[in-house]
XYZ file of C-alpha atoms in Angstrom:
450
model
C 0.000 0.023 -0.008
C 1.509 3.316 -1.038
C 0.716 6.384 1.072
C 2.048 9.861 0.880
C 4.457 10.096 3.825
C 3.725 13.792 4.277
C 0.119 13.116 5.082
C -0.695 13.185 8.749
C -3.233 11.208 10.716
C -4.176 7.508 11.025
C -5.750 5.978 7.968
C -9.123 4.531 8.738
C -9.432 0.759 8.567
C -11.268 -0.588 5.539
C -13.226 -3.775 6.082
C -12.597 -6.722 3.773
C -15.115 -7.102 0.939
C -18.134 -9.240 1.571
C -20.194 -11.142 -1.106
C -23.170 -9.457 -2.718
C -26.222 -11.383 -3.886
C -29.487 -9.959 -5.093
C -32.600 -11.049 -3.182
C -33.625 -13.339 -6.054
C -30.125 -14.937 -6.269
C -29.781 -13.920 -9.898
C -26.897 -11.406 -9.522
C -23.711 -11.731 -7.531
C -20.670 -9.631 -6.889
C -18.940 -7.936 -3.867
C -19.534 -5.090 -1.482
C -17.113 -2.916 0.484
C -18.342 -0.548 3.250
C -16.133 2.500 3.411
C -15.385 4.222 6.791
C -17.765 7.029 7.721
C -20.714 5.960 5.656
C -20.546 9.028 3.454
C -22.175 9.770 0.085
C -20.038 8.116 -2.575
C -19.586 9.450 -6.094
C -19.209 7.458 -9.299
C -16.148 5.236 -9.247
C -13.631 5.062 -12.104
C -12.716 1.595 -13.347
C -9.545 1.367 -15.344
C -7.041 -1.521 -15.938
C -8.441 -3.744 -13.263
C -8.597 -1.037 -10.556
C -11.605 0.789 -9.008
C -10.803 4.347 -7.985
C -13.220 6.078 -5.548
C -13.181 8.788 -2.984
C -14.455 8.212 0.493
C -17.387 10.580 -0.005
C -18.662 13.983 1.090
C -17.109 14.549 4.504
C -14.263 12.005 4.048
C -10.586 12.656 3.957
C -9.673 9.493 2.088
C -9.295 8.189 -1.427
C -9.059 4.510 -2.364
C -8.092 2.053 -5.151
C -9.626 -1.452 -5.042
C -9.004 -4.531 -7.236
C -11.920 -4.706 -9.612
C -12.227 -8.485 -9.538
C -12.660 -9.143 -5.908
C -12.897 -5.694 -4.114
C -9.659 -6.090 -2.137
C -7.825 -2.915 -1.184
C -4.974 -1.959 -3.486
C -3.988 1.310 -1.867
C -5.393 4.153 0.308
C -4.513 7.806 0.336
C -5.339 10.516 2.835
C -6.295 13.995 1.588
C -5.748 17.164 3.587
C -9.273 18.452 2.751
C -12.566 16.638 2.801
C -15.062 15.564 0.174
C -13.392 13.854 -2.807
C -15.408 14.027 -6.010
C -15.733 11.428 -8.621
C -12.304 10.728 -10.096
C -11.201 10.690 -13.668
C -8.340 8.502 -14.865
C -6.250 9.325 -17.935
C -2.632 8.625 -19.017
C -1.984 6.697 -15.813
C -3.023 9.617 -13.670
C -5.957 9.864 -11.222
C -7.523 13.336 -10.919
C -10.099 14.425 -8.412
C -10.852 17.463 -6.262
C -12.000 17.871 -2.718
C -15.086 19.840 -1.805
C -12.752 21.815 0.517
C -10.826 22.941 -1.465
C -8.027 21.298 -3.572
C -7.385 19.741 -6.996
C -5.330 16.586 -6.591
C -3.426 14.389 -9.068
C -1.990 10.957 -8.159
C -0.531 8.184 -10.186
C -2.629 5.036 -10.652
C -0.336 3.472 -8.032
C -1.395 6.087 -5.450
C 1.735 8.300 -5.601
C 0.992 12.018 -5.203
C 2.013 14.103 -8.271
C 0.725 17.603 -7.381
C -2.145 19.424 -5.855
C -3.405 23.026 -5.706
C -5.663 24.920 -3.320
C -8.188 26.578 -5.561
C -11.203 27.931 -3.615
C -14.012 27.127 -1.217
C -16.131 25.224 -1.986
C -15.469 23.067 -5.104
C -18.598 21.379 -6.085
C -17.902 20.106 -9.607
C -15.593 17.470 -11.033
C -12.515 17.932 -13.265
C -12.265 16.853 -16.892
C -9.035 15.625 -18.567
C -7.892 15.351 -22.156
C -4.592 15.432 -24.068
C -2.484 16.005 -20.948
C -4.577 18.875 -19.607
C -6.932 19.203 -16.585
C -9.980 21.509 -16.734
C -11.480 22.645 -13.417
C -13.901 25.321 -12.212
C -13.376 27.128 -8.887
C -14.068 30.311 -6.967
C -11.107 32.602 -6.389
C -11.700 32.663 -2.580
C -8.230 34.306 -1.861
C -8.722 36.890 -4.638
C -11.764 38.555 -6.223
C -14.267 35.816 -5.273
C -15.298 35.314 -8.912
C -15.542 31.868 -10.458
C -13.024 30.757 -13.088
C -12.510 27.857 -15.393
C -8.738 27.010 -15.471
C -6.577 24.668 -17.432
C -3.554 22.898 -15.869
C -0.894 20.576 -17.114
C -1.755 17.051 -16.075
C 1.760 16.129 -14.991
C 3.163 19.363 -13.599
C 0.143 21.465 -12.497
C 1.332 24.391 -14.599
C -1.553 26.741 -15.228
C -2.017 27.436 -18.932
C -4.969 29.797 -18.676
C -8.036 30.728 -16.609
C -11.242 32.480 -17.745
C -13.878 34.165 -15.516
C -17.292 32.489 -15.683
C -20.683 33.252 -14.147
C -20.496 30.670 -11.296
C -19.816 27.081 -10.359
C -20.046 24.490 -13.198
C -22.935 22.060 -13.153
C -21.411 18.664 -12.439
C -18.397 18.848 -14.856
C -16.942 20.389 -17.905
C -17.405 18.400 -21.129
C -14.531 18.181 -23.671
C -15.342 17.700 -27.335
C -14.096 18.911 -30.717
C -11.187 20.855 -29.198
C -13.503 22.857 -26.956
C -14.707 23.016 -23.334
C -18.508 22.995 -23.010
C -20.290 23.495 -19.684
C -23.306 24.983 -17.900
C -23.037 27.141 -14.821
C -25.427 27.060 -11.829
C -27.395 30.043 -13.214
C -28.128 28.089 -16.417
C -25.695 29.755 -18.737
C -24.113 27.599 -21.478
C -20.438 28.136 -22.461
C -18.022 27.118 -25.189
C -14.358 27.770 -24.755
C -11.306 26.732 -26.789
C -9.318 24.109 -25.000
C -5.938 25.408 -26.066
C -6.185 29.048 -24.879
C -9.536 29.470 -23.017
C -10.952 31.893 -25.559
C -14.752 32.200 -25.043
C -16.490 31.477 -28.350
C -20.010 31.945 -27.001
C -22.228 32.065 -23.989
C -25.952 31.478 -23.909
C -28.277 32.127 -20.937
C -30.647 29.103 -21.426
C -31.796 28.034 -17.898
C -29.665 24.865 -18.459
C -30.158 22.301 -15.660
C -27.449 19.861 -16.658
C -24.055 19.697 -18.218
C -24.287 19.276 -22.035
C -23.454 16.565 -24.450
C -21.957 17.553 -27.823
C -22.736 15.600 -31.029
C -22.459 16.514 -34.679
C -22.141 20.246 -34.121
C -24.934 20.541 -31.499
C -24.865 21.015 -27.826
C -27.707 19.163 -26.049
C -28.817 19.900 -22.470
C -31.764 19.700 -20.045
C -33.586 23.053 -19.597
C -35.873 24.587 -16.993
C -38.958 26.538 -18.044
C -41.403 28.402 -15.773
C -44.967 27.832 -16.755
C -47.870 30.049 -15.695
C -51.465 28.995 -15.603
C -54.257 31.254 -14.414
C -53.361 33.732 -11.715
C -49.652 33.382 -10.510
C -50.709 34.869 -7.177
C -52.961 31.867 -6.648
C -50.219 29.352 -7.215
C -50.505 29.070 -10.966
C -46.765 29.091 -11.598
C -44.663 25.928 -11.730
C -41.429 24.600 -13.120
C -41.018 22.261 -16.057
C -37.974 20.534 -17.605
C -37.308 19.436 -21.205
C -34.424 18.706 -23.483
C -33.023 21.442 -25.746
C -30.218 21.936 -28.221
C -28.007 24.767 -29.425
C -26.679 24.418 -32.987
C -23.126 25.605 -32.534
C -22.345 26.947 -36.047
C -25.723 28.429 -36.820
C -26.342 29.828 -33.364
C -29.924 28.442 -33.409
C -31.923 26.965 -30.567
C -34.610 24.315 -30.564
C -36.236 22.199 -27.890
C -38.018 18.835 -27.505
C -41.681 19.395 -26.477
C -42.238 15.634 -26.191
C -39.691 15.367 -23.365
C -41.285 18.058 -21.204
C -42.457 17.216 -17.727
C -43.507 19.003 -14.486
C -40.338 19.514 -12.443
C -41.123 20.421 -8.833
C -37.592 19.040 -8.077
C -36.298 22.376 -9.602
C -38.527 24.481 -7.256
C -36.507 25.636 -4.236
C -39.441 26.835 -2.227
C -41.368 23.600 -2.671
C -38.315 21.494 -1.891
C -37.342 23.486 1.256
C -40.862 22.951 2.693
C -41.484 19.368 1.649
C -38.440 17.423 0.612
C -36.765 15.086 3.252
C -33.645 14.964 1.086
C -33.337 18.712 1.391
C -33.065 18.323 5.122
C -30.471 15.531 4.773
C -28.276 17.887 2.701
C -28.667 20.528 5.340
C -27.330 18.160 8.070
C -24.442 17.089 5.788
C -23.538 20.698 5.176
C -23.435 21.429 8.904
C -21.160 18.402 9.485
C -18.400 20.027 7.265
C -18.799 23.607 8.350
C -21.397 24.948 5.970
C -24.264 25.237 8.389
C -24.892 28.913 7.553
C -22.130 30.464 5.335
C -21.633 28.549 2.083
C -18.300 30.005 1.139
C -18.024 31.434 -2.335
C -20.595 28.959 -3.742
C -22.990 31.584 -5.166
C -25.717 29.345 -3.799
C -28.458 31.848 -4.819
C -27.935 30.721 -8.428
C -28.571 27.137 -7.607
C -31.680 28.033 -5.585
C -33.177 29.984 -8.501
C -32.299 27.566 -11.308
C -31.858 24.118 -9.778
C -33.983 24.167 -6.598
C -30.828 23.301 -4.564
C -29.601 25.197 -1.463
C -26.614 23.225 -0.086
C -23.040 22.553 -0.866
C -23.723 18.754 -0.495
C -26.622 18.968 -2.868
C -24.574 20.629 -5.605
C -21.557 18.386 -5.038
C -23.937 15.437 -5.699
C -26.039 17.092 -8.395
C -25.947 15.629 -11.919
C -29.397 16.717 -12.939
C -31.111 15.326 -16.092
C -27.810 14.966 -17.900
C -28.428 13.762 -21.470
C -26.159 11.530 -23.556
C -26.072 10.543 -27.254
C -25.452 6.932 -28.334
C -25.869 5.449 -31.823
C -27.624 8.617 -33.015
C -30.161 8.631 -30.197
C -30.575 11.097 -27.381
C -31.226 9.745 -23.851
C -31.996 11.319 -20.553
C -33.557 10.612 -17.203
C -35.663 13.588 -16.108
C -37.273 13.120 -12.749
C -38.642 9.569 -12.710
C -38.965 9.513 -16.578
C -36.409 8.087 -18.975
C -36.718 9.005 -22.661
C -35.155 8.321 -26.045
C -35.399 10.989 -28.750
C -34.081 11.660 -32.254
C -31.307 14.310 -31.814
C -31.916 15.542 -35.451
C -35.645 16.223 -34.967
C -38.195 16.571 -32.125
C -39.387 12.919 -32.412
C -39.515 11.030 -29.143
C -39.019 7.300 -29.679
C -40.105 6.164 -26.317
C -40.690 7.646 -22.847
C -40.905 5.501 -19.637
C -41.686 6.154 -16.019
C -39.450 4.194 -13.666
C -40.309 3.663 -10.036
C -42.699 6.608 -9.926
C -46.107 7.643 -11.127
C -47.547 8.506 -14.546
C -49.569 11.342 -13.042
C -48.141 14.671 -14.396
C -49.726 16.679 -11.611
C -48.204 14.790 -8.672
C -45.400 16.664 -6.938
C -41.925 15.098 -7.362
C -39.674 17.047 -5.057
C -36.511 14.905 -5.464
C -35.411 13.442 -8.734
C -34.992 9.797 -8.011
C -32.891 8.547 -11.001
C -29.234 8.952 -11.840
C -28.161 9.810 -15.417
C -27.926 6.641 -17.488
C -24.647 4.830 -18.324
C -24.977 3.492 -21.910
C -23.290 0.321 -22.972
C -24.015 -2.703 -25.194
C -27.453 -1.447 -26.226
C -28.541 -0.907 -22.650
C -29.164 1.873 -20.215
C -27.943 1.284 -16.657
C -28.955 3.754 -13.864
C -29.471 3.812 -10.106
C -32.238 5.190 -7.955
C -32.663 6.747 -4.586
C -34.975 3.726 -3.630
C -31.906 1.432 -3.840
C -32.182 -0.239 -7.225
C -30.068 -0.655 -10.300
C -32.127 -0.708 -13.476
C -31.312 -1.976 -16.886
C -33.380 -0.950 -19.929
C -33.154 -1.667 -23.607
C -31.858 1.448 -25.268
C -33.780 0.580 -28.376
C -37.263 0.050 -26.949
C -37.061 1.127 -23.324
C -38.174 -2.360 -22.199
C -37.164 -3.421 -18.662
C -34.432 -6.028 -18.994
C -33.788 -6.408 -15.271
C -33.315 -4.566 -12.011
C -31.423 -5.338 -8.863
C -32.393 -4.333 -5.356
C -29.179 -3.345 -3.475
C -30.991 -1.797 -0.484
C -29.012 1.445 -0.391
C -29.768 4.723 -2.104
C -27.720 5.410 -5.309
C -27.433 9.061 -6.304
C -24.450 8.907 -8.783
C -24.276 7.401 -12.233
C -22.903 3.809 -12.271
C -19.752 2.711 -14.072
C -19.967 -0.282 -16.415
C -16.783 -2.294 -17.183
C -16.032 -5.812 -18.349
C -19.442 -7.296 -17.584
C -19.807 -5.601 -14.176
C -21.617 -2.594 -12.797
C -19.802 -0.576 -10.151
C -21.791 1.835 -7.983
C -21.249 3.955 -4.841
C -24.139 4.397 -2.476
C -25.379 7.376 -0.460
C -24.454 5.437 2.686
C -20.898 4.579 1.909
C -20.905 1.215 0.134
C -19.022 0.363 -3.053
C -20.834 -2.419 -4.776
C -19.847 -4.533 -7.808
C -22.559 -6.523 -9.633
C -21.838 -9.173 -12.318
C -24.286 -8.589 -15.179
C -23.748 -11.906 -16.852
C -22.765 -10.293 -20.169
C -19.051 -9.470 -20.712
C -20.066 -7.095 -23.552
C -21.492 -4.753 -20.893
C -18.408 -2.520 -21.097
C -16.950 0.895 -21.816
C -18.650 3.283 -19.405
C -15.586 3.505 -17.118
C -16.359 6.564 -15.018
C -18.764 9.438 -14.772
C -19.612 10.500 -18.370
C -17.916 7.305 -19.773
C -14.358 8.731 -19.795
C -12.335 11.670 -18.598
C -13.841 13.955 -21.254
C -17.446 13.324 -19.857
C -19.042 13.432 -23.321
C -20.263 9.837 -23.233
C -19.806 7.149 -25.915
C -21.107 8.520 -29.228
C -20.705 5.358 -31.241
């Protein structure tokens, strides 16, 4: 086990993996309970290793052997809250909620780290030897920036001011950085020098996916019926796209749904998960003051009011696979034609078909797409697998712990972190279930477009 000798403190003991078996006996695998029982982000699975942070509130990062869940190495951070990691060119990159960007080798050897700002609520992206990360300049002007660093040395190539924290992660495609900020603004910057090519205020509620010259995203819309003073205003969410060269916008009416989970006032008064995030903020020093988070942006556009909630937020992140657009919005999964407004199928999972029923917490993770299947987790403790072509249920597995981050899919296995600190591996029975190795498929976060 390789550990940075400069790190102080006693590393918490990690229990040995235990066998996992679904209640019906159909699915098997392994489970590791990480110390502290914190919310775990998406693991990264590369070259037989599973890389995962110890969760919101943890000071630890781990590598496990993918086959059996045994511990390969353990590293202690100096700040808490490791995000989902990305792995590229034999380097592991993640940031802590408070407040550093860290780079290790795949063997757990520290390479470099930088204190950026407080808090850091999004993940990094990596491509071609460069790391892209958003942060608030807490020791300077307090503004948010997107910065580009050398993967191996930490040298800063450029930084560009942006409206606020990035939603979930930057997306790298076609030599550009695409992202949405908490206030719903879309951005496109050149990767080499950070030049801002365009910004679009679009009430975006997710990070985008880029395919064939278009930028697809989920979008909030406020709808008014009758007298707003009598409660006739509510939030909806649908998929939209921005044609990059033409500068033209269109949306997908068939994907629209009522979205009370984007309404901060409703969530604050009625969501139990809202109160859970409040307690988790208090446990790491964000009981009242939220640092330089610009939380008012998240309240207005995403219905979120806590550092933990934004740290864990992925929204209705869409992906494109085999010329189809997929997203999980609320409790509804849909497949649409990215070239038109046609919706191929739309399916409610673990919820209700009633459009007027309040849904104050979005229960589904974004889908991981592999081998003609959609894999996603739920807050009710299930892993679902649907046919990407028809939306038909192929199987689901009850794991008994809430899943709030997208799964990883590698070599016939699903790897998920749970909201209560378990890392679980499930054998799917099909070795072709492969290729979604971390959040957003790879270190660029743009999914698998093939």
